[in-house]
Coordinates of C-alpha atoms in Angstrom, one line a residue:
M195 CA -3.7 76.3 83.3
N196 CA -1.9 79.0 85.2
S197 CA -1.9 79.6 88.9
E198 CA -4.5 82.4 88.8
Q199 CA -7.0 80.1 87.1
A200 CA -6.2 77.3 89.5
D201 CA -6.9 79.7 92.5
I202 CA -10.2 80.6 90.9
L203 CA -11.1 77.0 90.5
D204 CA -10.4 76.5 94.1
L205 CA -13.0 79.3 95.0
L206 CA -15.6 77.2 93.2
S207 CA -15.6 74.9 96.0
G208 CA -14.5 71.9 94.0
H209 CA -17.2 72.4 91.2
T210 CA -15.1 72.7 88.1
D211 CA -17.6 71.8 85.4
D212 CA -18.2 74.3 82.6
T213 CA -21.8 75.0 83.7
T214 CA -20.7 76.3 87.1
I215 CA -17.8 78.5 85.6
E216 CA -20.2 79.8 82.8
R217 CA -22.8 80.7 85.6
L218 CA -20.1 82.4 87.7
A219 CA -18.7 84.3 84.7
F220 CA -22.2 85.6 83.7
E221 CA -22.9 86.8 87.1
C222 CA -19.7 88.7 87.3
L223 CA -20.1 90.3 83.8
L224 CA -23.7 91.3 84.6
T225 CA -22.6 92.9 87.8
N226 CA -19.8 94.8 86.0
M227 CA -16.9 92.9 87.4
T228 CA -14.3 92.6 84.7
D229 CA -11.0 92.3 86.7
D230 CA -8.3 89.6 86.2
R231 CA -10.2 86.9 87.9
V232 CA -13.1 87.3 85.5
V233 CA -10.6 87.3 82.6
S234 CA -9.4 84.0 83.9
L235 CA -12.9 82.6 84.1
M236 CA -13.5 83.5 80.5
N237 CA -10.1 82.0 79.5
I238 CA -11.2 78.7 81.1
L239 CA -14.3 78.7 78.9
G240 CA -12.3 79.3 75.8
W241 CA -12.7 83.0 75.4
Q242 CA -9.1 84.0 74.7
G243 CA -7.4 87.4 74.2
D244 CA -9.3 90.5 73.0
F245 CA -12.3 88.7 71.5
N246 CA -15.2 90.4 69.9
C247 CA -18.7 89.5 71.1
F248 CA -22.3 90.7 71.3
A249 CA -25.5 90.0 73.3
I250 CA -28.9 89.0 72.5
G251 CA -31.7 88.9 75.1
G252 CA -35.5 88.5 75.6
V253 CA -38.2 86.4 77.2
P254 CA -37.9 82.5 76.1
S255 CA -40.7 81.3 73.9
A256 CA -40.7 78.0 75.9
S257 CA -38.7 76.9 78.9
L258 CA -35.3 78.3 79.8
A259 CA -33.5 75.1 79.1
S260 CA -35.1 74.6 75.6
T261 CA -34.2 78.2 74.6
S262 CA -30.7 77.8 75.9
L263 CA -30.2 74.6 73.9
A264 CA -31.7 76.3 70.6
I265 CA -29.4 79.2 71.0
R266 CA -26.2 77.0 71.6
K267 CA -27.3 74.9 68.6
A268 CA -27.8 77.9 66.4
V269 CA -24.3 79.2 67.2
R270 CA -22.7 75.9 66.6
D271 CA -24.5 75.5 63.2
L272 CA -23.1 78.9 62.2
G273 CA -19.6 77.8 63.0
G274 CA -19.3 79.4 66.5
E275 CA -17.9 77.9 69.7
H276 CA -18.6 80.1 72.6
V277 CA -21.7 81.1 74.2
V278 CA -22.4 82.4 77.8
I279 CA -26.1 82.3 78.7
G280 CA -27.6 83.4 81.8
T281 CA -30.9 84.9 83.1
Y282 CA -32.1 88.1 84.8
G283 CA -35.6 87.8 86.1
T284 CA -37.8 86.6 83.2
F285 CA -35.1 87.5 80.7
L286 CA -32.6 85.1 79.0
L287 CA -29.4 86.8 78.0
A288 CA -26.9 85.1 75.5
L289 CA -23.4 86.5 74.9
A290 CA -21.9 85.1 71.7
C291 CA -18.3 85.2 70.5
Q292 CA -18.2 86.7 67.0
M293 CA -16.5 84.3 64.6
G294 CA -17.4 82.9 61.2
A295 CA -20.9 83.4 60.5
V296 CA -21.7 84.3 64.0
T297 CA -22.3 87.9 63.5
P298 CA -25.0 90.0 65.3
E299 CA -27.5 90.2 62.4
V300 CA -27.1 86.5 61.2
T301 CA -27.2 85.1 64.8
C302 CA -30.1 87.1 65.8
T303 CA -32.1 85.8 62.8
A304 CA -31.3 82.3 63.7
V305 CA -32.1 82.5 67.4
M306 CA -35.1 84.8 67.2
P307 CA -37.7 81.8 67.2
A308 CA -36.3 80.8 70.5
F309 CA -37.7 84.2 72.1
S310 CA -41.2 85.1 72.7
E311 CA -42.8 87.1 69.7
D312 CA -44.8 89.0 72.3
E313 CA -41.9 90.4 74.2
P314 CA -39.1 92.8 73.5
L315 CA -35.9 91.3 71.9
Y316 CA -32.5 93.3 72.2
L317 CA -29.4 92.8 70.0
S318 CA -26.2 94.8 71.2
P319 CA -23.5 96.1 69.0
V320 CA -20.1 94.2 68.8
R321 CA -18.0 94.8 72.0
S322 CA -14.4 93.8 72.5
G323 CA -12.8 91.9 75.4
V324 CA -14.2 91.1 78.9
A325 CA -15.2 94.8 79.5
G326 CA -17.0 94.8 76.2
A327 CA -18.8 91.4 77.2
S328 CA -19.9 93.1 80.5
H329 CA -21.1 96.2 78.5
A330 CA -23.0 94.2 76.0
L331 CA -24.7 92.1 78.8
R332 CA -25.5 95.2 80.9
E333 CA -27.0 97.2 78.0
T334 CA -29.1 94.3 77.2
M335 CA -30.4 93.9 80.6
F336 CA -31.4 97.6 81.0
S337 CA -32.8 97.7 77.4
L338 CA -35.2 94.8 78.0
Q339 CA -36.2 96.4 81.4
A340 CA -36.8 99.9 79.7
A341 CA -38.5 98.5 76.5
P342 CA -42.1 99.0 78.0
A343 CA -41.5 102.7 77.7
L344 CA -41.8 102.5 74.0
S345 CA -45.3 102.2 72.5
T346 CA -43.9 100.2 69.5
P347 CA -40.6 98.9 70.1
S348 CA -38.7 97.7 67.2
R349 CA -37.5 94.1 66.9
P350 CA -34.9 93.7 67.7
L351 CA -34.2 96.7 69.9
R352 CA -30.8 98.6 69.1
A353 CA -28.3 100.2 71.5
D354 CA -29.5 103.9 70.8
E355 CA -33.2 103.4 71.0
L356 CA -33.6 103.6 74.8
L357 CA -30.8 105.8 76.0
P358 CA -33.0 108.2 78.1
E359 CA -34.9 105.2 79.7
R360 CA -31.6 103.3 80.4
A361 CA -30.0 106.3 81.9
L362 CA -33.2 106.7 84.2
L363 CA -32.7 103.0 85.3
G364 CA -29.2 103.7 86.4
D365 CA -27.3 102.4 83.2
D366 CA -23.9 104.2 83.5
Y367 CA -23.0 103.3 79.9
A368 CA -26.2 105.2 78.7
R369 CA -25.5 108.2 80.7
E370 CA -22.0 108.3 79.5
E371 CA -23.2 108.0 75.9
L372 CA -25.7 110.9 76.3
Y373 CA -23.0 113.1 78.0
R374 CA -20.1 112.5 75.7
N375 CA -21.7 111.9 72.3
V376 CA -24.7 114.2 72.6
Y377 CA -24.2 116.9 75.4
Q378 CA -20.5 117.4 74.8
V379 CA -20.9 117.5 70.9
L380 CA -23.5 120.1 71.3
R381 CA -21.4 122.1 73.6
G382 CA -18.5 122.0 71.2
E383 CA -15.1 123.5 71.7
N384 CA -15.9 126.9 70.3
P385 CA -17.6 129.2 72.9
D386 CA -19.0 131.4 70.1
D387 CA -20.8 128.5 68.5
P388 CA -24.6 129.0 69.0
T389 CA -25.5 125.4 68.4
Y390 CA -25.9 124.5 72.1
L391 CA -27.8 127.6 72.9
T392 CA -30.2 127.3 70.1
V393 CA -31.1 123.6 70.8
S394 CA -31.4 124.2 74.6
T395 CA -33.6 127.3 73.9
F396 CA -35.7 125.5 71.3
L397 CA -36.4 122.7 73.8
K398 CA -37.2 125.1 76.6
C399 CA -39.6 127.0 74.2
G400 CA -41.6 123.9 73.5
S401 CA -40.1 123.3 70.1
S402 CA -41.5 126.7 68.7
L403 CA -39.3 128.2 66.0
E404 CA -40.9 131.4 66.4
N405 CA -40.5 131.6 70.3
T406 CA -36.9 130.4 70.0
A407 CA -36.1 133.0 67.3
K408 CA -37.8 135.8 69.4
E409 CA -35.8 135.0 72.4
L410 CA -32.5 134.6 70.6
N411 CA -33.2 137.8 68.5
V412 CA -32.7 135.8 65.2
H413 CA -34.8 134.9 62.1
P414 CA -36.7 131.5 62.4
N415 CA -34.8 130.4 59.4
T416 CA -31.6 130.9 61.3
V417 CA -33.0 128.6 64.1
R418 CA -34.0 126.1 61.5
Y419 CA -30.5 126.1 60.0
R420 CA -28.8 125.7 63.4
L421 CA -31.0 122.8 64.5
K422 CA -30.3 121.0 61.0
R423 CA -26.7 121.4 61.8
A424 CA -27.0 120.1 65.2
A425 CA -28.9 117.0 64.0
E426 CA -26.2 116.4 61.5
T427 CA -23.6 116.7 64.2
T428 CA -25.3 114.6 67.0
G429 CA -27.5 112.4 64.9
W430 CA -30.6 113.6 67.0
D431 CA -33.1 116.0 65.6
A432 CA -34.7 118.4 68.0
T433 CA -37.8 118.8 65.8
D434 CA -38.6 115.2 66.2
P435 CA -40.5 114.5 69.5
R436 CA -38.6 111.4 70.3
D437 CA -35.2 112.9 69.4
A438 CA -36.1 115.9 71.4
Y439 CA -36.5 113.7 74.6
V440 CA -33.1 112.2 73.9
L441 CA -31.6 115.6 73.7
T442 CA -33.5 117.0 76.7
T443 CA -32.1 114.0 78.9
A444 CA -28.6 114.5 77.5
L445 CA -28.8 118.3 78.4
A446 CA -30.0 117.4 81.9
I447 CA -27.3 114.9 82.5
G448 CA -24.6 117.3 81.1
R449 CA -25.6 120.2 83.1
M450 CA -25.6 118.3 86.3
R451 CA -22.3 116.7 85.7
D452 CA -20.7 120.0 84.5
R453 CA -21.9 121.7 87.7

């Protein structure tokens, strides 16, 4: 144990059991604290180096204790060693270190019975290091909060399914995703590229090809082609109502930030 780890343990008022350290580490990660002190906490729990991890969250099917035990057992049975579990309101969030068969899909399938079937379940992408661990837990928290906005949420929910709603709740990761990977991609680097203008005009015109073509003074087929190209570039199709909402939110965030 190095001196920094010893200092952190001193801050724990003499409580040096793994449960206390895990609870403190969880709270730090959930509140976006990722400095060297948190790195040391994770090291004490066995999370060494630039580890890969992912998070799963939902409402426990029974008690918090029984759900926690079921998740830890499932991870051990898959050959894993490290899990950090905590709660946020009625949600239980579990951060798992990826190793062996402990991968997002396999682990989610194994632990799914521990979560309520009638409530949303979220599975994060794989993230790296302490900063990635915080990212995974926070996007899980925001996604579970935002899930009621969807009439038929998938099970499990995925990272991109609730970007606008997460942004509305104050999720900086979602806002950054919408800004960098949607808005900036639409803007492009070529000022003569009409993609951004076409998509923004199409959304402004209520998704009408004819009205968009009239305002841009082009043929409707030209608008259709540009929208298809935009969908291929960004992954979001302006002619789809849900995707249009994502694009509208991204444009609003981008315009505000650029201004």
